[in-house]
mmCIF file of C-alpha atoms in Angstrom:
data_model
loop_
_atom_site.group_PDB
_atom_site.id
_atom_site.type_symbol
_atom_site.label_atom_id
_atom_site.label_comp_id
_atom_site.label_asym_id
_atom_site.label_seq_id
_atom_site.Cartn_x
_atom_site.Cartn_y
_atom_site.Cartn_z
ATOM 1 C CA MET N 1 -62.672 -21.756 83.253
ATOM 2 C CA PRO N 2 -62.035 -21.694 79.499
ATOM 3 C CA GLY N 3 -63.050 -18.990 77.691
ATOM 4 C CA LEU N 4 -66.653 -17.830 76.960
ATOM 5 C CA GLY N 5 -69.446 -18.983 74.665
ATOM 6 C CA GLY N 6 -72.175 -17.097 73.582
ATOM 7 C CA ARG N 7 -72.776 -14.495 71.080
ATOM 8 C CA MET N 8 -72.701 -10.981 73.344
ATOM 9 C CA SER N 9 -69.619 -12.748 74.313
ATOM 10 C CA THR N 10 -67.937 -12.882 71.470
ATOM 11 C CA VAL N 11 -68.977 -9.354 71.040
ATOM 12 C CA ILE N 12 -66.807 -7.999 74.526
ATOM 13 C CA LYS N 13 -63.893 -10.142 73.408
ATOM 14 C CA ALA N 14 -64.280 -8.488 70.278
ATOM 15 C CA LYS N 15 -64.364 -4.797 71.888
ATOM 16 C CA ILE N 16 -62.289 -5.734 74.205
ATOM 17 C CA SER N 17 -59.467 -6.848 72.107
ATOM 18 C CA LYS N 18 -59.455 -4.044 69.746
ATOM 19 C CA LEU N 19 -58.740 -1.518 73.691
ATOM 20 C CA LEU N 20 -55.566 -3.691 73.862
ATOM 21 C CA ASP N 21 -53.623 -3.413 70.255
ATOM 22 C CA ARG N 22 -51.080 -1.770 71.716
ATOM 23 C CA ALA N 23 -49.382 -3.589 74.020
ATOM 24 C CA GLU N 24 -45.264 -3.132 73.612
ATOM 25 C CA ASP N 25 -44.513 -0.756 76.688
ATOM 26 C CA PRO N 26 -46.710 -1.346 79.576
ATOM 27 C CA ALA N 27 -46.266 2.288 80.445
ATOM 28 C CA GLU N 28 -47.599 3.367 77.001
ATOM 29 C CA THR N 29 -50.285 1.097 77.209
ATOM 30 C CA LEU N 30 -51.485 2.070 80.248
ATOM 31 C CA ASP N 31 -51.441 5.348 79.194
ATOM 32 C CA TYR N 32 -53.386 4.656 76.117
ATOM 33 C CA GLY N 33 -55.629 2.584 77.621
ATOM 34 C CA TYR N 34 -56.920 5.204 79.609
ATOM 35 C CA GLN N 35 -56.981 8.094 77.302
ATOM 36 C CA LYS N 36 -58.951 6.086 74.944
ATOM 37 C CA GLN N 37 -61.513 4.551 78.251
ATOM 38 C CA VAL N 38 -61.850 8.403 78.127
ATOM 39 C CA GLU N 39 -62.596 8.798 75.177
ATOM 40 C CA MET N 40 -64.735 5.686 75.178
ATOM 41 C CA LEU N 41 -66.924 7.300 78.096
ATOM 42 C CA GLN N 42 -67.811 10.431 75.906
ATOM 43 C CA ASN N 43 -68.977 8.478 73.368
ATOM 44 C CA VAL N 44 -71.260 6.640 75.850
ATOM 45 C CA LYS N 45 -72.705 10.059 77.420
ATOM 46 C CA LYS N 46 -73.581 10.218 73.554
ATOM 47 C CA GLY N 47 -75.254 6.911 73.221
ATOM 48 C CA ILE N 48 -77.454 8.107 76.366
ATOM 49 C CA ALA N 49 -78.193 10.459 75.087
ATOM 50 C CA ASP N 50 -79.335 9.675 72.003
ATOM 51 C CA VAL N 51 -81.539 6.971 73.204
ATOM 52 C CA VAL N 52 -83.192 10.226 75.357
ATOM 53 C CA THR N 53 -84.330 11.489 72.584
ATOM 54 C CA SER N 54 -85.992 8.776 71.380
ATOM 55 C CA LYS N 55 -87.688 9.030 73.948
ATOM 56 C CA LYS N 56 -88.397 12.251 73.581
ATOM 57 C CA ARG N 57 -89.967 11.633 69.984
ATOM 58 C CA LEU N 58 -91.902 8.448 71.218
ATOM 59 C CA GLN N 59 -93.834 10.833 73.594
ATOM 60 C CA MET N 60 -94.529 12.962 70.943
ATOM 61 C CA GLN N 61 -96.106 10.065 69.094
ATOM 62 C CA SER N 62 -98.323 8.451 72.081
ATOM 63 C CA THR N 63 -98.936 12.465 72.179
ATOM 64 C CA LYS N 64 -100.232 12.590 68.623
ATOM 65 C CA LEU N 65 -101.868 9.295 68.797
ATOM 66 C CA GLU N 66 -103.888 10.844 72.135
ATOM 67 C CA GLN N 67 -105.480 13.153 70.194
ATOM 68 C CA GLN N 68 -106.299 11.472 67.018
ATOM 69 C CA VAL N 69 -108.335 9.675 69.227
ATOM 70 C CA VAL N 70 -110.257 12.410 70.509
ATOM 71 C CA LYS N 71 -110.622 13.322 67.094
ATOM 72 C CA LEU N 72 -111.928 9.778 66.173
ATOM 73 C CA ASP N 73 -114.059 9.868 68.831
ATOM 74 C CA THR N 74 -115.444 13.349 68.022
ATOM 75 C CA GLN N 75 -116.433 12.248 64.289
ATOM 76 C CA ALA N 76 -117.655 8.797 64.918
ATOM 77 C CA ARG N 77 -120.381 11.440 66.775
ATOM 78 C CA ARG N 78 -121.469 13.740 64.123
ATOM 79 C CA ALA N 79 -121.091 10.341 62.081
ATOM 80 C CA LEU N 80 -123.756 8.890 64.212
ATOM 81 C CA SER N 81 -126.287 11.637 65.050
ATOM 82 C CA GLN N 82 -126.522 12.366 61.346
ATOM 83 C CA GLY N 83 -127.737 8.616 60.754
ATOM 84 C CA GLN N 84 -124.788 7.503 58.832
ATOM 85 C CA GLU N 85 -123.949 4.280 61.422
ATOM 86 C CA ASP N 86 -121.134 2.848 58.708
ATOM 87 C CA LEU N 87 -119.435 5.896 58.526
ATOM 88 C CA ALA N 88 -119.413 5.728 62.580
ATOM 89 C CA ARG N 89 -118.178 1.929 62.800
ATOM 90 C CA VAL N 90 -114.850 2.604 60.784
ATOM 91 C CA ALA N 91 -114.115 5.985 62.764
ATOM 92 C CA LEU N 92 -114.531 4.474 65.630
ATOM 93 C CA GLU N 93 -112.599 1.374 65.002
ATOM 94 C CA ARG N 94 -109.853 3.314 63.954
ATOM 95 C CA LYS N 95 -110.046 4.934 67.144
ATOM 96 C CA THR N 96 -110.355 1.573 68.828
ATOM 97 C CA LEU N 97 -106.518 0.665 66.960
ATOM 98 C CA ALA N 98 -104.694 4.026 68.395
ATOM 99 C CA GLN N 99 -106.316 2.949 71.262
ATOM 100 C CA THR N 100 -104.191 -0.375 71.315
ATOM 101 C CA GLU N 101 -101.282 1.507 69.847
ATOM 102 C CA LEU N 102 -101.382 4.344 72.768
ATOM 103 C CA GLN N 103 -101.374 1.474 75.502
ATOM 104 C CA SER N 104 -98.668 -0.158 74.223
ATOM 105 C CA LEU N 105 -96.738 2.710 73.261
ATOM 106 C CA ASP N 106 -97.020 4.696 76.566
ATOM 107 C CA GLY N 107 -96.578 0.730 78.060
ATOM 108 C CA GLN N 108 -93.432 0.894 76.356
ATOM 109 C CA VAL N 109 -91.893 4.404 76.150
ATOM 110 C CA LYS N 110 -92.178 3.448 80.640
ATOM 111 C CA GLU N 111 -89.465 0.636 80.069
ATOM 112 C CA LEU N 112 -87.019 2.888 78.437
ATOM 113 C CA GLU N 113 -87.620 5.186 81.073
ATOM 114 C CA ASN N 114 -86.421 2.342 83.633
ATOM 115 C CA GLN N 115 -83.400 1.388 80.937
ATOM 116 C CA GLN N 116 -82.652 5.375 80.848
ATOM 117 C CA GLU N 117 -81.793 4.486 84.959
ATOM 118 C CA GLN N 118 -79.935 1.688 84.374
ATOM 119 C CA LEU N 119 -77.795 3.105 81.697
ATOM 120 C CA THR N 120 -77.355 5.878 83.899
ATOM 121 C CA ALA N 121 -76.442 4.326 87.064
ATOM 122 C CA ASN N 122 -73.171 2.010 84.804
ATOM 123 C CA GLU N 123 -71.931 5.122 82.828
ATOM 124 C CA GLN N 124 -71.879 5.974 86.507
ATOM 125 C CA LYS N 125 -70.265 2.522 87.564
ATOM 126 C CA LEU N 126 -68.020 2.942 84.277
ATOM 127 C CA ARG N 127 -67.150 6.684 85.527
ATOM 128 C CA GLN N 128 -65.409 5.079 88.762
ATOM 129 C CA LYS N 129 -64.181 2.249 87.330
ATOM 130 C CA ILE N 130 -62.190 4.248 84.643
ATOM 131 C CA GLU N 131 -60.946 6.611 87.803
ATOM 132 C CA GLN N 132 -60.121 3.151 89.418
ATOM 133 C CA PHE N 133 -57.866 2.763 86.428
ATOM 134 C CA ARG N 134 -55.979 5.803 86.683
ATOM 135 C CA THR N 135 -54.683 5.050 89.444
ATOM 136 C CA LYS N 136 -54.066 1.671 89.121
ATOM 137 C CA LYS N 137 -51.749 2.464 86.408
ATOM 138 C CA GLU N 138 -49.741 4.396 88.573
ATOM 139 C CA VAL N 139 -49.489 1.719 91.151
ATOM 140 C CA ILE N 140 -48.540 -0.468 88.418
ATOM 141 C CA LYS N 141 -46.159 1.766 86.641
ATOM 142 C CA ALA N 142 -44.311 2.563 89.599
ATOM 143 C CA GLN N 143 -44.478 -0.859 91.020
ATOM 144 C CA TYR N 144 -43.820 -3.782 88.637
ATOM 145 C CA SER N 145 -40.934 -4.936 86.114
ATOM 146 C CA ALA N 146 -42.024 -4.940 83.333
ATOM 147 C CA ALA N 147 -43.520 -8.324 82.472
ATOM 148 C CA GLU N 148 -45.010 -8.175 85.428
ATOM 149 C CA ALA N 149 -46.722 -5.166 84.313
ATOM 150 C CA GLN N 150 -47.897 -6.579 81.844
ATOM 151 C CA VAL N 151 -50.210 -8.933 83.041
ATOM 152 C CA ARG N 152 -51.696 -7.150 85.853
ATOM 153 C CA ILE N 153 -52.193 -4.697 82.280
ATOM 154 C CA SER N 154 -55.143 -7.350 80.950
ATOM 155 C CA GLU N 155 -56.434 -7.880 84.029
ATOM 156 C CA ALA N 156 -56.905 -4.087 84.663
ATOM 157 C CA ALA N 157 -57.440 -3.602 81.181
ATOM 158 C CA ASN N 158 -59.976 -5.509 80.295
ATOM 159 C CA GLY N 159 -62.060 -5.490 83.292
ATOM 160 C CA VAL N 160 -62.660 -2.281 82.226
ATOM 161 C CA GLY N 161 -62.714 -2.443 78.257
ATOM 162 C CA GLU N 162 -65.782 -5.494 79.130
ATOM 163 C CA GLU N 163 -67.176 -2.604 81.162
ATOM 164 C CA MET N 164 -67.593 -0.232 78.716
ATOM 165 C CA ALA N 165 -68.308 -3.048 76.080
ATOM 166 C CA ASP N 166 -71.533 -4.599 77.408
ATOM 167 C CA LEU N 167 -73.072 -0.730 78.709
ATOM 168 C CA GLY N 168 -72.313 0.097 74.890
ATOM 169 C CA LEU N 169 -74.266 -3.306 74.131
ATOM 170 C CA ALA N 170 -77.239 -2.175 76.232
ATOM 171 C CA ILE N 171 -76.703 1.604 74.420
ATOM 172 C CA GLN N 172 -77.624 -0.594 71.392
ATOM 173 C CA ARG N 173 -79.741 -2.530 72.102
ATOM 174 C CA ALA N 174 -82.442 0.308 74.129
ATOM 175 C CA GLU N 175 -81.876 2.247 70.875
ATOM 176 C CA ASP N 176 -82.427 -0.897 68.463
ATOM 177 C CA LYS N 177 -86.026 -1.613 70.525
ATOM 178 C CA THR N 178 -86.694 2.059 70.511
ATOM 179 C CA GLU N 179 -86.335 2.299 66.770
ATOM 180 C CA THR N 180 -88.774 -0.431 66.154
ATOM 181 C CA MET N 181 -91.130 0.828 68.187
ATOM 182 C CA ARG N 182 -91.213 3.995 66.207
ATOM 183 C CA ALA N 183 -91.747 2.139 63.172
ATOM 184 C CA ARG N 184 -94.604 0.936 64.093
ATOM 185 C CA ALA N 185 -96.045 3.788 65.924
ATOM 186 C CA SER N 186 -95.729 5.252 62.643
ATOM 187 C CA ALA N 187 -97.112 2.593 60.633
ATOM 188 C CA VAL N 188 -100.696 2.447 62.445
ATOM 189 C CA GLU N 189 -100.143 6.616 62.088
ATOM 190 C CA GLU N 190 -99.749 5.860 58.267
ATOM 191 C CA LEU N 191 -102.725 3.866 58.427
ATOM 192 C CA GLU N 192 -105.201 6.189 59.906
ATOM 193 C CA GLN N 193 -104.160 9.546 57.859
ATOM 194 C CA ALA N 194 -104.507 7.468 54.697
ATOM 195 C CA GLY N 195 -108.078 8.470 54.896
ATOM 196 C CA THR N 196 -107.957 11.669 55.989
ATOM 197 C CA PHE N 197 -110.295 12.635 58.961
ATOM 198 C CA ASP N 198 -110.860 16.327 58.474
ATOM 199 C CA ASP N 199 -114.038 15.861 56.044
ATOM 200 C CA LEU N 200 -116.377 13.324 57.202
ATOM 201 C CA SER N 201 -117.245 12.220 53.492
ATOM 202 C CA GLN N 202 -113.450 11.683 52.486
ATOM 203 C CA LEU N 203 -113.845 8.816 55.450
ATOM 204 C CA GLY N 204 -115.160 6.596 53.105
ATOM 205 C CA SER N 205 -117.795 3.926 51.948
ATOM 206 C CA GLY N 206 -115.779 1.459 54.738
ATOM 207 C CA GLN N 207 -114.388 -1.415 52.146
ATOM 208 C CA ASP N 208 -110.918 0.387 50.658
ATOM 209 C CA ASP N 209 -108.750 -1.784 51.765
ATOM 210 C CA ILE N 210 -107.081 -0.283 54.354
ATOM 211 C CA ASP N 211 -110.413 -0.272 56.371
ATOM 212 C CA ARG N 212 -110.672 -4.163 55.599
ATOM 213 C CA GLN N 213 -107.067 -4.061 57.342
ATOM 214 C CA LEU N 214 -109.039 -2.256 60.149
ATOM 215 C CA HIS N 215 -111.516 -4.646 60.135
ATOM 216 C CA GLU N 216 -109.374 -7.129 60.945
ATOM 217 C CA LEU N 217 -107.462 -5.456 63.811
ATOM 218 C CA THR N 218 -109.415 -4.721 65.947
ATOM 219 C CA SER N 219 -112.519 -6.369 68.025
ATOM 220 C CA GLY N 220 -115.666 -5.778 66.446
ATOM 221 C CA ALA N 221 -117.524 -6.356 70.553
ATOM 222 C CA GLN N 222 -115.653 -3.287 70.985
ATOM 223 C CA VAL N 223 -116.334 -1.449 68.156
ATOM 224 C CA ASP N 224 -120.277 -3.002 68.455
ATOM 225 C CA ASP N 225 -120.368 -1.958 72.445
ATOM 226 C CA GLU N 226 -119.338 2.204 72.179
ATOM 227 C CA LEU N 227 -121.615 2.523 69.031
ATOM 228 C CA ALA N 228 -124.459 1.176 71.075
ATOM 229 C CA LYS N 229 -123.438 3.490 73.765
ATOM 230 C CA MET N 230 -122.862 6.587 71.570
ATOM 231 C CA LYS N 231 -126.115 5.864 70.083
ATOM 232 C CA ALA N 232 -127.926 6.139 73.789
ATOM 233 C CA GLU N 233 -125.604 9.450 74.296
ATOM 234 C CA LEU N 234 -126.991 11.134 71.338
ATOM 235 C CA GLY N 235 -130.877 9.840 72.221
ATOM 236 C CA SER N 236 -130.511 11.470 75.462
ATOM 237 C CA GLY N 237 -129.224 14.742 75.008
ATOM 238 C CA THR N 238 -129.630 16.604 71.521
ATOM 239 C CA GLY N 239 -130.777 19.328 72.363
ATOM 240 C CA GLY N 240 -127.135 19.908 73.062
ATOM 241 C CA ASP N 241 -125.591 18.362 70.171
ATOM 242 C CA ALA N 242 -127.211 20.641 68.065
ATOM 243 C CA PRO N 243 -124.430 22.913 67.117
ATOM 244 C CA ALA N 244 -122.252 19.848 66.484
ATOM 245 C CA LEU N 245 -124.949 18.946 64.146
ATOM 246 C CA GLU N 246 -124.950 22.021 61.793
ATOM 247 C CA GLN N 247 -121.086 21.663 61.443
ATOM 248 C CA GLY N 248 -121.621 18.403 60.607
ATOM 249 C CA LYS N 249 -123.650 19.182 58.234
ATOM 250 C CA GLU N 250 -121.191 21.457 56.332
ATOM 251 C CA ASN N 251 -118.986 19.358 56.305
ATOM 252 C CA ALA N 252 -121.018 15.918 54.722
ATOM 253 C CA MET D 1 -66.203 -17.185 89.218
ATOM 254 C CA ILE D 2 -66.955 -13.966 87.919
ATOM 255 C CA VAL D 3 -70.465 -13.658 86.417
ATOM 256 C CA ARG D 4 -71.459 -10.692 84.885
ATOM 257 C CA VAL D 5 -75.290 -10.202 83.893
ATOM 258 C CA SER D 6 -75.135 -7.791 81.284
ATOM 259 C CA GLY D 7 -75.951 -4.664 81.817
ATOM 260 C CA GLU D 8 -76.164 -5.166 85.930
ATOM 261 C CA GLY D 9 -72.519 -6.161 86.740
ATOM 262 C CA GLN D 10 -70.027 -8.826 88.487
ATOM 263 C CA PHE D 11 -71.075 -10.629 90.803
ATOM 264 C CA ARG D 12 -68.320 -13.442 92.402
ATOM 265 C CA LEU D 13 -69.715 -16.421 92.941
ATOM 266 C CA PRO D 14 -68.167 -19.970 94.708
ATOM 267 C CA ASP D 15 -66.141 -22.160 92.161
ATOM 268 C CA GLU D 16 -68.692 -24.916 93.178
ATOM 269 C CA ASP D 17 -71.905 -23.379 91.122
ATOM 270 C CA ALA D 18 -70.237 -23.528 88.352
ATOM 271 C CA ASP D 19 -71.599 -26.806 87.226
ATOM 272 C CA ARG D 20 -74.960 -26.113 88.224
ATOM 273 C CA LEU D 21 -74.271 -22.678 85.872
ATOM 274 C CA ASN D 22 -73.402 -24.777 83.496
ATOM 275 C CA GLU D 23 -76.036 -27.320 84.075
ATOM 276 C CA LEU D 24 -78.560 -25.065 83.126
ATOM 277 C CA ASP D 25 -76.604 -23.321 80.476
ATOM 278 C CA ASN D 26 -77.190 -25.914 78.462
ATOM 279 C CA ARG D 27 -80.191 -27.801 79.378
ATOM 280 C CA ALA D 28 -81.529 -23.864 78.366
ATOM 281 C CA VAL D 29 -79.243 -24.305 74.682
ATOM 282 C CA SER D 30 -81.828 -27.696 74.156
ATOM 283 C CA ALA D 31 -85.000 -25.880 74.957
ATOM 284 C CA VAL D 32 -83.915 -23.033 72.348
ATOM 285 C CA GLU D 33 -83.392 -25.699 70.276
ATOM 286 C CA GLN D 34 -86.406 -27.723 70.180
ATOM 287 C CA GLY D 35 -87.902 -24.223 70.624
ATOM 288 C CA ASP D 36 -89.524 -24.338 73.808
ATOM 289 C CA GLU D 37 -89.888 -20.924 75.166
ATOM 290 C CA THR D 38 -91.824 -22.066 78.693
ATOM 291 C CA GLY D 39 -88.755 -23.843 79.182
ATOM 292 C CA PHE D 40 -86.562 -21.805 78.451
ATOM 293 C CA ARG D 41 -87.951 -18.602 80.170
ATOM 294 C CA GLU D 42 -87.724 -21.190 83.940
ATOM 295 C CA LEU D 43 -84.382 -22.415 83.051
ATOM 296 C CA TRP D 44 -83.359 -18.693 82.123
ATOM 297 C CA SER D 45 -85.007 -17.815 85.980
ATOM 298 C CA GLN D 46 -83.523 -20.090 87.290
ATOM 299 C CA MET D 47 -80.030 -19.146 86.136
ATOM 300 C CA LEU D 48 -80.378 -15.424 87.717
ATOM 301 C CA GLU D 49 -81.635 -16.462 90.651
ATOM 302 C CA LEU D 50 -78.745 -18.911 91.553
ATOM 303 C CA VAL D 51 -76.134 -15.596 90.639
ATOM 304 C CA ALA D 52 -78.524 -13.828 92.969
ATOM 305 C CA SER D 53 -78.881 -15.642 96.016
ATOM 306 C CA ASP D 54 -75.212 -17.175 95.631
ATOM 307 C CA GLY D 55 -73.274 -13.357 94.453
ATOM 308 C CA ASN D 56 -71.273 -10.700 95.808
ATOM 309 C CA ALA D 57 -71.720 -7.647 93.162
ATOM 310 C CA LEU D 58 -67.987 -6.719 92.894
ATOM 311 C CA SER D 59 -66.294 -3.634 93.864
ATOM 312 C CA GLU D 60 -65.959 -0.706 91.832
ATOM 313 C CA ASP D 61 -62.038 -1.397 92.730
ATOM 314 C CA GLU D 62 -62.080 -4.677 90.889
ATOM 315 C CA LEU D 63 -60.903 -4.629 87.494
ATOM 316 C CA VAL D 64 -61.720 -7.797 86.558
ATOM 317 C CA GLU D 65 -62.528 -9.950 83.692
ATOM 318 C CA SER D 66 -65.309 -12.077 84.162
ATOM 319 C CA ASP D 67 -65.097 -16.160 83.141
ATOM 320 C CA VAL D 68 -68.770 -16.200 81.722
ATOM 321 C CA ILE D 69 -71.030 -13.479 80.126
ATOM 322 C CA LEU D 70 -74.985 -13.551 80.776
ATOM 323 C CA PRO D 71 -77.114 -11.811 78.525
ATOM 324 C CA PRO D 72 -79.581 -9.523 79.325
ATOM 325 C CA ARG D 73 -82.543 -10.327 82.539
ATOM 326 C CA ASP D 74 -85.052 -9.447 79.881
ATOM 327 C CA ILE D 75 -83.506 -11.435 77.195
ATOM 328 C CA THR D 76 -85.856 -12.403 74.540
ATOM 329 C CA PHE D 77 -86.658 -15.715 72.870
ATOM 330 C CA ALA D 78 -85.386 -14.575 69.288
ATOM 331 C CA GLU D 79 -82.248 -13.114 70.726
ATOM 332 C CA ALA D 80 -81.651 -16.027 73.309
ATOM 333 C CA LYS D 81 -81.583 -18.268 69.560
ATOM 334 C CA GLY D 82 -78.502 -16.229 69.080
ATOM 335 C CA GLU D 83 -77.043 -16.958 72.626
ATOM 336 C CA PHE D 84 -77.966 -20.255 73.922
ATOM 337 C CA THR D 85 -76.480 -22.281 70.991
ATOM 338 C CA GLY D 86 -73.753 -24.959 70.511
ATOM 339 C CA ASP D 87 -72.207 -25.635 74.037
ATOM 340 C CA GLY D 88 -74.011 -22.102 75.441
ATOM 341 C CA LEU D 89 -72.750 -19.673 77.413
ATOM 342 C CA ILE D 90 -70.692 -22.331 79.114
ATOM 343 C CA PRO D 91 -68.330 -23.995 77.111
ATOM 344 C CA ASP D 92 -67.837 -27.563 78.200
#
């Protein structure tokens, strides 16, 4: 079959040809090729470690978002118990947004976990291939004339090179994905932190830009439902809410 | 014919499959060009199925280059626009 198409093949080809730059003396090429492979395996290991680090960062962001959801829920209750329904609505809208983001983030972290497993399995495979190359190069050196060796070397080296280049691309792709997720989660975090929630009065009137954006992003129906539920809960258990009410007044 | 599915390894397919794969590849290119994501998805899964049903995974001690490199299974439609262009993955 003549050649390969597609961007991925082109990238992989380019990487392989870099690996095979030195091709004068077959024996030297073989040793150099092997040495290069071992070096690159270290990069692969480092790349996978980076993916793991990125995943941990995302998990931390997810924990933060969880805390925000709890905090916003508390604030909505407090606002409602003070009769400030508008504020409660704003807090609930933010909570809904945080929850939505949290869900998608958790899903993506899980996906990343699977990818990480796959990358590790492929690293193992690559390690075996490199080991295979080491054995093969001694056989080639011993058994073949220079011209024949040349052919066999490029075949074997291309095989390993392709494996390596492909794994490199997979790592790069996983890294890019985590970057996108991280940027998204940070954007939501910023959006929510733009009005600090430490003090209810700082929630604002619900009419600034951030709230307008939030309003567009969240489902009105879901917020209405939650608000109604919260009202019902507050109405039925007045006694237990007294301390929270007091605290709320201080803050307001 | 040796086919690699990016991220999954290499498979040996009977040479007769080359035409079928090439046909799917060409159709995938036109689906991508027309912005038909559903059509592309369908063709893409047919390509993967062909590899899965007819292909045998290469053993670790076979150090050979692939004839065709397929992109990762979970390729996005946006990424597909970079892969399935012109002659596609398999030049005619």
